[in-house]
Amino acid sequence: MSEIAERLLAGEQRALSRLITLLERGDPAAAEAMKAVDRNTGGAYTVGITGPPGAGKSTIADQLTQLVRSTGSTVGIIAVDPTSPFSGGAILGDRIRMQRHYLDSGVYIRSVATRGQSGGLPRIVKSMVRALDAAGTDLILVETVGVGQTELGIISVADTVLVAMNPESGDAIQTLKAGVMEIADIFLVNKADREGAHQMAGAITGMLHMAAASPGWSPPVMLTTAQTGQGIEDLWGKIQDHREYQTTSGDLEARRGRQRSAEFLEAVEEVLAQRLRNRVENDPDFIATLEQVAAKAT
């Protein structure tokens, strides 16, 4: 076992940060370390927080972190930020998020850029979640960038998906039609102290009743005011209920199995695409054709 893997399993945060940096660089040492620690994963619970910009996702993550830390459990936060068109890095970064937790050794915060990947969630987030899991983190929060109605990638990494909206989100029906209905385990109308919050919750509830009934978990619609902490305890209780349901029904194991299978296929596709790209780009005939296309000669 590599040194970084041993240090990670011992819960050393510097080793965790180092491993995530290696993952971002695509360093082969990261793959070796992840392989070594993989058998030690599965103890953490991952909650994804998604929804349109301005829904208060960061504030919800902050309040959940404070509540969970009060119980003595550890928290890891992965904040997905927009990609800079110049540097390729995260524009917002983790330095301005959840500042009151930075001195807490039981909280680990890391931001990651979307890097233009579809679904609003870069593939590296899945490896980051497993690294946090192996390090002994109890709860992992993944906050998405909030790209709107196409942001469905969170289902590939989270055990419980929270879809947050606010009274000013616009057409709730339009949002739900875009696929959010299928990925949400809990709907959250934030900023419930504002006018229109109950109407928004009612619209979502109506859509749920109109949807085809399915056995098992029925997504609840909750009201919170994350800025003041109102409703956060009830939200955490509902997350616990969903975890208990999935554990007893076997859905959690099945869900994680599907996620791992999908991640493996994505990794294979990425390697094959890179090999094909390298081969094509070094092919003299292809280069000649590309030059002709650029010169409008073909």
Short mmCIF file of C-alpha atoms in Angstrom, two decimals:
data_model
loop_
_atom_site.label_atom_id
_atom_site.label_comp_id
_atom_site.label_asym_id
_atom_site.label_seq_id
_atom_site.Cartn_x
_atom_site.Cartn_y
_atom_site.Cartn_z
CA MET A 1 0.00 0.00 0.00
CA SER A 2 1.31 3.46 -0.90
CA GLU A 3 2.25 5.94 1.80
CA ILE A 4 -0.48 8.38 0.80
CA ALA A 5 -3.09 5.62 1.04
CA GLU A 6 -1.92 4.65 4.52
CA ARG A 7 -2.00 8.26 5.68
CA LEU A 8 -5.45 8.74 4.16
CA LEU A 9 -6.86 5.70 5.95
CA ALA A 10 -5.43 7.12 9.17
CA GLY A 11 -7.62 10.18 8.64
CA GLU A 12 -4.84 12.63 7.86
CA GLN A 13 -6.33 15.69 6.11
CA ARG A 14 -3.06 16.61 4.41
CA ALA A 15 -2.99 13.20 2.76
CA LEU A 16 -6.60 13.71 1.66
CA SER A 17 -5.77 17.09 0.13
CA ARG A 18 -2.70 15.66 -1.57
CA LEU A 19 -4.65 12.76 -3.05
CA ILE A 20 -7.37 15.03 -4.40
CA THR A 21 -4.72 17.25 -5.98
CA LEU A 22 -3.18 14.19 -7.64
CA LEU A 23 -6.63 13.18 -8.88
CA GLU A 24 -7.15 16.60 -10.43
CA ARG A 25 -3.80 16.30 -12.21
CA GLY A 26 -4.55 12.79 -13.45
CA ASP A 27 -1.42 11.48 -11.74
CA PRO A 28 -1.06 7.65 -11.93
CA ALA A 29 -0.15 7.66 -8.22
CA ALA A 30 -3.70 8.77 -7.48
CA ALA A 31 -5.17 5.75 -9.26
CA GLU A 32 -2.90 3.43 -7.28
CA ALA A 33 -3.90 5.03 -3.98
CA MET A 34 -7.61 4.90 -4.83
CA LYS A 35 -7.33 1.22 -5.69
CA ALA A 36 -5.66 0.57 -2.34
CA VAL A 37 -8.32 2.37 -0.28
CA ASP A 38 -11.40 1.29 -2.24
CA ARG A 39 -12.18 -1.64 0.05
CA ASN A 40 -12.38 0.81 2.97
CA THR A 41 -15.21 2.83 1.43
CA GLY A 42 -18.95 2.56 2.00
CA GLY A 43 -19.23 4.00 5.49
CA ALA A 44 -19.99 7.60 4.50
CA TYR A 45 -23.37 8.89 3.41
CA THR A 46 -23.49 11.33 0.50
CA VAL A 47 -26.12 14.04 0.11
CA GLY A 48 -26.31 16.00 -3.14
CA ILE A 49 -27.72 19.53 -3.12
CA THR A 50 -28.81 20.83 -6.51
CA GLY A 51 -31.17 23.39 -7.94
CA PRO A 52 -31.11 26.72 -9.80
CA PRO A 53 -28.73 29.56 -8.90
CA GLY A 54 -29.95 31.64 -5.98
CA ALA A 55 -31.81 28.82 -4.27
CA GLY A 56 -29.52 29.00 -1.23
CA LYS A 57 -27.64 25.74 -1.78
CA SER A 58 -24.49 26.96 -0.01
CA THR A 59 -26.48 28.20 2.98
CA ILE A 60 -28.30 24.88 3.21
CA ALA A 61 -24.96 23.03 3.15
CA ASP A 62 -23.60 25.38 5.80
CA GLN A 63 -26.58 24.85 8.13
CA LEU A 64 -26.57 21.08 7.66
CA THR A 65 -22.85 21.04 8.46
CA GLN A 66 -23.38 22.98 11.66
CA LEU A 67 -26.18 20.63 12.74
CA VAL A 68 -24.28 17.44 11.96
CA ARG A 69 -21.12 18.70 13.63
CA SER A 70 -23.12 19.33 16.81
CA THR A 71 -23.65 15.56 16.96
CA GLY A 72 -19.91 14.90 16.73
CA SER A 73 -19.98 13.50 13.18
CA THR A 74 -17.48 14.65 10.57
CA VAL A 75 -18.46 16.40 7.34
CA GLY A 76 -16.86 16.73 3.92
CA ILE A 77 -18.10 19.39 1.50
CA ILE A 78 -17.44 19.32 -2.24
CA ALA A 79 -18.52 22.58 -3.85
CA VAL A 80 -18.73 22.46 -7.64
CA ASP A 81 -18.05 25.88 -9.12
CA PRO A 82 -18.20 27.35 -12.64
CA THR A 83 -15.09 26.90 -14.75
CA SER A 84 -13.02 29.93 -15.61
CA PRO A 85 -12.81 30.30 -19.41
CA PHE A 86 -9.22 31.49 -19.01
CA SER A 87 -7.55 29.35 -16.34
CA GLY A 88 -9.92 26.38 -16.36
CA GLY A 89 -10.12 26.58 -12.57
CA ALA A 90 -13.07 27.23 -10.28
CA ILE A 91 -14.24 30.85 -10.40
CA LEU A 92 -15.74 31.09 -6.93
CA GLY A 93 -13.53 28.64 -5.08
CA ASP A 94 -13.93 27.31 -1.56
CA ARG A 95 -12.39 30.35 0.11
CA ILE A 96 -15.68 32.27 0.23
CA ARG A 97 -17.90 29.35 1.16
CA MET A 98 -18.92 28.31 4.67
CA GLN A 99 -16.16 30.34 6.28
CA ARG A 100 -17.16 29.60 9.85
CA HIS A 101 -16.16 25.94 9.42
CA TYR A 102 -12.58 26.48 8.25
CA LEU A 103 -11.05 26.19 11.71
CA ASP A 104 -13.06 23.04 12.46
CA SER A 105 -10.86 19.96 11.99
CA GLY A 106 -14.02 17.88 11.61
CA VAL A 107 -14.99 19.66 8.40
CA TYR A 108 -13.19 19.32 5.08
CA ILE A 109 -14.11 21.74 2.28
CA ARG A 110 -12.93 21.52 -1.32
CA SER A 111 -14.10 23.23 -4.49
CA VAL A 112 -13.82 21.76 -7.97
CA ALA A 113 -14.45 23.24 -11.40
CA THR A 114 -17.08 21.81 -13.73
CA ARG A 115 -14.53 21.79 -16.59
CA GLY A 116 -17.35 22.02 -19.07
CA GLN A 117 -18.65 18.51 -18.37
CA SER A 118 -22.34 17.89 -18.99
CA GLY A 119 -24.77 17.42 -16.14
CA GLY A 120 -23.02 20.07 -14.04
CA LEU A 121 -20.87 17.48 -12.25
CA PRO A 122 -17.27 16.62 -13.23
CA ARG A 123 -16.38 12.92 -13.08
CA ILE A 124 -13.58 13.60 -10.60
CA VAL A 125 -16.21 14.36 -7.93
CA LYS A 126 -16.93 10.63 -7.68
CA SER A 127 -13.30 9.91 -6.87
CA MET A 128 -13.25 12.78 -4.38
CA VAL A 129 -16.29 11.34 -2.62
CA ARG A 130 -14.60 7.94 -2.32
CA ALA A 131 -11.43 9.57 -0.98
CA LEU A 132 -13.43 11.38 1.71
CA ASP A 133 -15.25 8.14 2.46
CA ALA A 134 -11.98 6.22 2.88
CA ALA A 135 -10.68 8.95 5.17
CA GLY A 136 -13.51 8.18 7.60
CA THR A 137 -15.85 11.08 6.84
CA ASP A 138 -19.37 10.48 8.14
CA LEU A 139 -21.39 12.81 5.89
CA ILE A 140 -20.39 14.12 2.46
CA LEU A 141 -22.26 17.08 0.97
CA VAL A 142 -21.93 17.70 -2.77
CA GLU A 143 -23.20 21.11 -3.81
CA THR A 144 -23.64 21.53 -7.56
CA VAL A 145 -22.95 24.67 -9.54
CA GLY A 146 -26.60 25.34 -10.31
CA VAL A 147 -26.58 25.31 -14.09
CA GLY A 148 -30.34 24.96 -14.27
CA GLN A 149 -32.62 22.31 -15.67
CA THR A 150 -29.93 20.10 -17.23
CA GLU A 151 -28.10 19.51 -13.97
CA LEU A 152 -28.89 15.85 -13.44
CA GLY A 153 -25.39 14.45 -12.91
CA ILE A 154 -25.76 14.56 -9.13
CA ILE A 155 -27.80 11.33 -9.24
CA SER A 156 -24.60 9.49 -10.19
CA VAL A 157 -22.86 10.25 -6.91
CA ALA A 158 -25.40 11.03 -4.16
CA ASP A 159 -27.25 8.64 -1.87
CA THR A 160 -29.90 11.30 -1.27
CA VAL A 161 -30.59 14.14 -3.70
CA LEU A 162 -32.02 17.42 -2.40
CA VAL A 163 -33.53 19.70 -5.04
CA ALA A 164 -33.67 23.23 -3.66
CA MET A 165 -35.81 26.02 -5.11
CA ASN A 166 -37.05 29.36 -3.89
CA PRO A 167 -40.24 31.34 -4.45
CA GLU A 168 -38.51 33.36 -7.18
CA SER A 169 -37.36 30.30 -9.13
CA GLY A 170 -39.89 30.95 -11.85
CA ASP A 171 -42.06 28.30 -13.41
CA ALA A 172 -41.94 25.33 -11.03
CA ILE A 173 -43.76 23.13 -13.53
CA GLN A 174 -41.17 23.86 -16.22
CA THR A 175 -38.37 22.99 -13.80
CA LEU A 176 -39.94 19.69 -12.81
CA LYS A 177 -40.61 18.67 -16.41
CA ALA A 178 -36.89 19.00 -17.15
CA GLY A 179 -36.05 15.82 -15.30
CA VAL A 180 -35.75 17.02 -11.72
CA MET A 181 -38.84 15.03 -10.83
CA GLU A 182 -36.95 11.82 -11.55
CA ILE A 183 -33.81 12.59 -9.52
CA ALA A 184 -35.19 14.32 -6.43
CA ASP A 185 -35.45 12.35 -3.21
CA ILE A 186 -36.43 15.46 -1.26
CA PHE A 187 -37.83 18.72 -2.63
CA LEU A 188 -36.89 21.83 -0.71
CA VAL A 189 -38.52 25.23 -1.04
CA ASN A 190 -36.01 27.56 0.58
CA LYS A 191 -36.55 31.15 1.73
CA ALA A 192 -39.95 30.09 3.01
CA ASP A 193 -40.40 33.46 4.73
CA ARG A 194 -40.92 35.05 1.32
CA GLU A 195 -44.22 35.48 -0.47
CA GLY A 196 -45.07 32.62 -2.79
CA ALA A 197 -43.20 29.89 -0.89
CA HIS A 198 -46.33 27.93 0.00
CA GLN A 199 -47.67 28.32 -3.53
CA MET A 200 -44.40 26.93 -4.87
CA ALA A 201 -44.59 23.98 -2.46
CA GLY A 202 -48.19 23.39 -3.51
CA ALA A 203 -47.25 23.39 -7.20
CA ILE A 204 -44.53 20.81 -6.60
CA THR A 205 -46.85 18.65 -4.52
CA GLY A 206 -49.45 18.82 -7.27
CA MET A 207 -46.91 17.67 -9.84
CA LEU A 208 -45.91 14.77 -7.61
CA HIS A 209 -49.52 13.67 -7.32
CA MET A 210 -49.92 13.87 -11.11
CA ALA A 211 -46.82 11.76 -11.72
CA ALA A 212 -47.11 8.02 -12.13
CA ALA A 213 -47.19 6.38 -8.74
CA SER A 214 -44.18 4.24 -7.90
CA PRO A 215 -43.72 1.89 -4.96
CA GLY A 216 -41.34 2.86 -2.22
CA TRP A 217 -40.12 6.31 -1.29
CA SER A 218 -42.34 9.29 -2.06
CA PRO A 219 -40.31 12.56 -2.23
CA PRO A 220 -41.50 14.96 0.46
CA VAL A 221 -41.80 18.70 -0.17
CA MET A 222 -40.25 20.71 2.65
CA LEU A 223 -40.12 24.41 3.54
CA THR A 224 -36.96 25.97 5.00
CA THR A 225 -35.41 29.34 5.64
CA ALA A 226 -31.78 28.32 5.62
CA GLN A 227 -30.53 31.82 6.43
CA THR A 228 -32.03 31.53 9.92
CA GLY A 229 -31.83 27.74 10.21
CA GLN A 230 -35.59 27.30 10.22
CA GLY A 231 -36.58 23.83 9.03
CA ILE A 232 -33.01 22.48 8.91
CA GLU A 233 -33.59 19.99 11.75
CA ASP A 234 -36.69 18.67 10.00
CA LEU A 235 -34.72 18.42 6.77
CA TRP A 236 -31.96 16.42 8.47
CA GLY A 237 -34.59 14.15 9.98
CA LYS A 238 -36.07 13.52 6.53
CA ILE A 239 -32.60 12.72 5.14
CA GLN A 240 -32.21 10.18 7.94
CA ASP A 241 -35.61 8.72 7.06
CA HIS A 242 -34.57 8.33 3.44
CA ARG A 243 -31.32 6.66 4.47
CA GLU A 244 -33.20 4.24 6.71
CA TYR A 245 -35.68 3.44 3.94
CA GLN A 246 -32.92 2.74 1.42
CA THR A 247 -30.91 0.64 3.86
CA THR A 248 -33.80 -1.58 4.90
CA SER A 249 -35.21 -1.94 1.37
CA GLY A 250 -31.85 -2.70 -0.24
CA ASP A 251 -32.16 0.34 -2.51
CA LEU A 252 -29.00 1.93 -1.12
CA GLU A 253 -26.81 -1.02 -2.08
CA ALA A 254 -28.46 -1.23 -5.50
CA ARG A 255 -28.08 2.50 -6.08
CA ARG A 256 -24.40 2.47 -5.19
CA GLY A 257 -23.87 -0.55 -7.43
CA ARG A 258 -25.38 1.30 -10.38
CA GLN A 259 -23.22 4.31 -9.65
CA ARG A 260 -20.01 2.25 -9.56
CA SER A 261 -20.90 0.46 -12.80
CA ALA A 262 -21.65 3.76 -14.54
CA GLU A 263 -18.41 5.27 -13.27
CA PHE A 264 -16.40 2.32 -14.58
CA LEU A 265 -17.99 2.65 -18.02
CA GLU A 266 -17.29 6.39 -18.02
CA ALA A 267 -13.64 5.73 -17.18
CA VAL A 268 -13.35 3.17 -19.99
CA GLU A 269 -14.96 5.57 -22.46
CA GLU A 270 -12.60 8.34 -21.39
CA VAL A 271 -9.49 6.17 -21.86
CA LEU A 272 -10.67 4.87 -25.24
CA ALA A 273 -11.53 8.38 -26.43
CA GLN A 274 -8.09 9.66 -25.40
CA ARG A 275 -6.33 6.77 -27.17
CA LEU A 276 -8.37 7.35 -30.31
CA ARG A 277 -7.69 11.08 -30.17
CA ASN A 278 -3.93 10.53 -29.79
CA ARG A 279 -3.87 8.06 -32.67
CA VAL A 280 -5.90 10.25 -35.00
CA GLU A 281 -4.01 13.44 -34.20
CA ASN A 282 -0.72 11.73 -35.06
CA ASP A 283 -2.00 10.29 -38.31
CA PRO A 284 -0.43 12.10 -41.34
CA ASP A 285 -3.50 11.54 -43.52
CA PHE A 286 -5.78 12.98 -40.88
CA ILE A 287 -3.52 16.00 -40.36
CA ALA A 288 -3.47 16.63 -44.11
CA THR A 289 -7.27 16.40 -44.27
CA LEU A 290 -7.59 18.76 -41.29
CA GLU A 291 -5.38 21.32 -43.03
CA GLN A 292 -7.54 21.05 -46.15
CA VAL A 293 -10.69 21.61 -44.09
CA ALA A 294 -9.13 24.67 -42.46
CA ALA A 295 -8.19 26.05 -45.90
CA LYS A 296 -11.65 25.23 -47.33
CA ALA A 297 -9.89 22.99 -49.86
CA THR A 298 -12.23 20.08 -49.31
#
